[in-house]
Structure formats: C-alpha cells, structure tokens
mmCIF file of C-alpha atoms in Angstrom:
data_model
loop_
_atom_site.group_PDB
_atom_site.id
_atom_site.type_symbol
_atom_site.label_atom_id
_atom_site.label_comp_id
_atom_site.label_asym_id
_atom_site.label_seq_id
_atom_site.Cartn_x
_atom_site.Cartn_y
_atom_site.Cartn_z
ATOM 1 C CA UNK A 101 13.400 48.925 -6.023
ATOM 2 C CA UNK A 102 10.018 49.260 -7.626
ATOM 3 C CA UNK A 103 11.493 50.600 -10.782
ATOM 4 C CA UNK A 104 13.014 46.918 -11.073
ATOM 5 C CA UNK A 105 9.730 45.624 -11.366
ATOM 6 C CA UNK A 106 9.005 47.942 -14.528
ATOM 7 C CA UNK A 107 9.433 46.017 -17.746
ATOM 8 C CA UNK A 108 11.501 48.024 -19.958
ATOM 9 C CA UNK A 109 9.895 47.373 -23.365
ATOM 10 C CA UNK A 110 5.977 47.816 -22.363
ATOM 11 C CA UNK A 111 6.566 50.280 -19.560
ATOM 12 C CA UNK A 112 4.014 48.544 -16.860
ATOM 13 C CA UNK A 113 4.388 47.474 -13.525
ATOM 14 C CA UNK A 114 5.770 43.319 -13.957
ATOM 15 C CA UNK A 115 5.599 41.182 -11.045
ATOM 16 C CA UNK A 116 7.466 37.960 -11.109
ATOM 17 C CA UNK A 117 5.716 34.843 -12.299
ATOM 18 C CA UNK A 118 5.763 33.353 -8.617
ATOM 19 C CA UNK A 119 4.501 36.397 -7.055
ATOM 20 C CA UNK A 120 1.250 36.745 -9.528
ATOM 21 C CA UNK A 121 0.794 33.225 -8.555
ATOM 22 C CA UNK A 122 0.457 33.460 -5.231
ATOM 23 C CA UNK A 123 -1.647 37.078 -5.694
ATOM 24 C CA UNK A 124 -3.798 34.709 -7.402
ATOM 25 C CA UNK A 125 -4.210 32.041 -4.723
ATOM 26 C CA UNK A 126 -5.132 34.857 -2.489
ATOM 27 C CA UNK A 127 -7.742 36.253 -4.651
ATOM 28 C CA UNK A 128 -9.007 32.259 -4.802
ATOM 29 C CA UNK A 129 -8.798 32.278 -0.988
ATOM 30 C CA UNK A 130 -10.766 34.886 -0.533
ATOM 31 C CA UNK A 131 -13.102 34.901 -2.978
ATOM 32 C CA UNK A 132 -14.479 31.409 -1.548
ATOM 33 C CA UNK A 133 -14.586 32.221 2.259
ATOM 34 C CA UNK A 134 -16.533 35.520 0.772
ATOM 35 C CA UNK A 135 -19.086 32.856 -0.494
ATOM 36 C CA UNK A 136 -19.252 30.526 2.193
ATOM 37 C CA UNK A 137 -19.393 33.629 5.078
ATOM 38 C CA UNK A 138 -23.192 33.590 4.717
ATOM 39 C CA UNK A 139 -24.306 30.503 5.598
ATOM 40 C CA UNK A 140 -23.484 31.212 9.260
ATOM 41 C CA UNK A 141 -25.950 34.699 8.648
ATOM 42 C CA UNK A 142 -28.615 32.856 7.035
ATOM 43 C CA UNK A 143 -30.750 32.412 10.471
ATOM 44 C CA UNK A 144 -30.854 35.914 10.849
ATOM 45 C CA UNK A 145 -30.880 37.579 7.678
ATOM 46 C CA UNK A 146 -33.627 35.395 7.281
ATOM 47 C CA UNK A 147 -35.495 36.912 10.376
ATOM 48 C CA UNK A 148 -34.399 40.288 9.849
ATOM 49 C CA UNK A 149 -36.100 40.280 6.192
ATOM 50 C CA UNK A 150 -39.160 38.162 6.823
ATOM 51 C CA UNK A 151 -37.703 35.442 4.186
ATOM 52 C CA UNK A 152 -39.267 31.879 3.886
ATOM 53 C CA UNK A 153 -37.066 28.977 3.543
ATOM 54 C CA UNK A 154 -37.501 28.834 -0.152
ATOM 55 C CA UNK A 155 -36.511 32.811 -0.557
ATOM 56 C CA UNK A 156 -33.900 31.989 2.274
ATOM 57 C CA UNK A 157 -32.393 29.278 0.026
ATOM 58 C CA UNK A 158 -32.254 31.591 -3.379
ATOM 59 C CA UNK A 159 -30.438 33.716 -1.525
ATOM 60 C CA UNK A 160 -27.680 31.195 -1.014
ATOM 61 C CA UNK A 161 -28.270 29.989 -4.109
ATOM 62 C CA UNK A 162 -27.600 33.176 -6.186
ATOM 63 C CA UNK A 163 -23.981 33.195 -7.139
ATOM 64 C CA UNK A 164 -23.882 29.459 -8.002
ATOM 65 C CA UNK A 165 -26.894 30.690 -10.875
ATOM 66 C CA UNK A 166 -25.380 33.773 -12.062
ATOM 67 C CA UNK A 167 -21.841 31.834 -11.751
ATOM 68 C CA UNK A 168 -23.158 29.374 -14.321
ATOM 69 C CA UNK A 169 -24.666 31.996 -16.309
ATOM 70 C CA UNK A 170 -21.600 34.142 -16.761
ATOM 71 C CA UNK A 171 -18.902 30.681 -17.109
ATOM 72 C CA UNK A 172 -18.684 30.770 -21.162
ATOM 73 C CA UNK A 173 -19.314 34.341 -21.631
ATOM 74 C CA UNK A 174 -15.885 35.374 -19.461
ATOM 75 C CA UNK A 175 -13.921 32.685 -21.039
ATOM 76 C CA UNK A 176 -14.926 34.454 -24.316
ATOM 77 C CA UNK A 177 -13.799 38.035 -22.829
ATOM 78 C CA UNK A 178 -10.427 36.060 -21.294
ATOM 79 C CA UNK A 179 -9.547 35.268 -24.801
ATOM 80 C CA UNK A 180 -10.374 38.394 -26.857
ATOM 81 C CA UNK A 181 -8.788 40.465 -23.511
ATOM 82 C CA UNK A 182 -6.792 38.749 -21.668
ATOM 83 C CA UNK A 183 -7.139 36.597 -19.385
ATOM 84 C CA UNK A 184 -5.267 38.609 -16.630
ATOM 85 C CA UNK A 185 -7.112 42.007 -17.473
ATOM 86 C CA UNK A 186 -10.340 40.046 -17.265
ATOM 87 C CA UNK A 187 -9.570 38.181 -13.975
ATOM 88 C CA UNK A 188 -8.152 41.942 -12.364
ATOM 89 C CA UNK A 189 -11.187 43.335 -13.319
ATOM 90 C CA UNK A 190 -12.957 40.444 -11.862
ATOM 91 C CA UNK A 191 -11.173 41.081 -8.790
ATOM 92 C CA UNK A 192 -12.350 44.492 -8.406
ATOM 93 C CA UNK A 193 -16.181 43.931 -9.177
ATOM 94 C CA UNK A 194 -15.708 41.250 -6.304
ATOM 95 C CA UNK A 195 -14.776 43.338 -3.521
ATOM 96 C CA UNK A 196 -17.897 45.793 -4.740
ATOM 97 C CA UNK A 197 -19.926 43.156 -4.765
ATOM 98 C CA UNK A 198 -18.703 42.416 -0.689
ATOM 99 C CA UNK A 199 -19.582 45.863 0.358
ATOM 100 C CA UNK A 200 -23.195 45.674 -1.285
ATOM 101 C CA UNK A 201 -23.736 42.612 0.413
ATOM 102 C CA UNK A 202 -22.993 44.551 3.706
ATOM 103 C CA UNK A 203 -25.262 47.289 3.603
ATOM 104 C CA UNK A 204 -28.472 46.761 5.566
ATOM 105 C CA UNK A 205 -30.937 46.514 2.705
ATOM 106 C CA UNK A 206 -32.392 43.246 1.082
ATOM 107 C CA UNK A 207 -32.281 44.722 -2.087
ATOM 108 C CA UNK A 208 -28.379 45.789 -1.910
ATOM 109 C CA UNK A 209 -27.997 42.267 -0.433
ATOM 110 C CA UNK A 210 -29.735 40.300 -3.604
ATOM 111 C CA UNK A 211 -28.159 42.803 -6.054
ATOM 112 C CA UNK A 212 -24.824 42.011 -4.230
ATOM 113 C CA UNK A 213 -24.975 37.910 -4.184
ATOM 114 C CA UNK A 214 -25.807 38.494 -7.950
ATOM 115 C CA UNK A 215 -22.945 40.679 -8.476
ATOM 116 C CA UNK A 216 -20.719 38.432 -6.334
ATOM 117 C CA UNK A 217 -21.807 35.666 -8.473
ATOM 118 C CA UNK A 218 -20.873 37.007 -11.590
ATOM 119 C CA UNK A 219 -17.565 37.908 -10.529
ATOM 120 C CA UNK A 220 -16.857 34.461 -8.603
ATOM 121 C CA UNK A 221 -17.893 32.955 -12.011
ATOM 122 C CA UNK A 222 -15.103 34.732 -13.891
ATOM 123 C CA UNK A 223 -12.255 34.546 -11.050
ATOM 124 C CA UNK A 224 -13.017 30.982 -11.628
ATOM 125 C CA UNK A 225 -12.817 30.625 -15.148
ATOM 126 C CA UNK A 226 -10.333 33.081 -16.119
ATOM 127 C CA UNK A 227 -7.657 32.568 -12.965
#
C-alpha cells in the first residue's frame, strides 16, 4: 500500500491533495491551541519566576513580535524553497519550540515563546 503513495517520476513519498490538506489543518489546529495554552499558566508562571505584570505580559506577547518579525522573510524562503519544504520545516521547529517552553527554566521558556513565534509566523504565512 505505501508504495502507491510513491510518485514514480521523483521517487518521494506523495500524499493525495486532500490528505496534505487536512495534515495542514491539523498543523493550524495545533499550532494555535499551542499559543493560546499559556494564558491559563500565566498566574503561576508569573509567581514561580518573580515576573511583574509588564514582564508577565512580554511573555505573552513574544510570538505575536517575533511572528511579525519573521512574516516577509518566510514568504521570501516559501518562494525561493518551497512553500511546502518551508512550512514542514516550520512544523518541526514548532514542536521544539513546545518542549523548550516546558522545561522548568525562564530562560528555556523566553527562548521557547521566541522560537514558537518564529515558527507560528511561518506556518502562517507559508501554509
């Protein structure tokens, strides 16, 4: 069965066009419940790092900045790449970014917002 799915002329793994569709609502899907999953953990990250409302608000605020940072810059990539070896990529760097956001450091956590950010930002613009 999986050797149906291997196009004959380029030799790589081809899924059909409804089936990367829905792949990519899933990677949508989860991508924005991964950025809306800390507001809830705001109160106590906020206590467990010592963070002031304004420091407690960058926090949440990260990935919309670095989001709008990285916007033109992956559209750019998506068109000398590819647009779906860009967004895979993207995809990858994202779950990364979820498992640096879970380790119990503040550093790991800001350098994993950022990160998340960055890949949201291209999911977004190249999907």
């Amino acid at each position: 069965m999986l050797s149906a799915l291997i196009h004959p002329r380029i030799g790589r793994l081809t899924l059909p066009a409804s089936v990367q569709l829905w792949l990519l609502y899933g990677l949508f899907f989860v991508a924005g419940v991964a950025q809306a999953a800390i507001v809830p953990l705001l109160p106590r990250l906020s206590v467990r790092f010592d963070l002031s409302a304004s420091q407690t608000a960058l926090l949440l605020a990260l990935p919309g900045l670095a989001t709008l940072a990285v916007s033109v810059p992956s559209g750019l990539a998506a068109d000398r790449l590819g647009a779906r070896r860009v967004t895979l990529g993207a995809g990858a760097l994202l779950c990364l970014s979820c498992l640096a956001q879970a380790a119990p450091s503040l550093p790991a956590l800001l350098l994993g917002r950022i990160v998340f950010g960055v890949a949201f930002g291209v999911v977004w613009t190249t999907g």
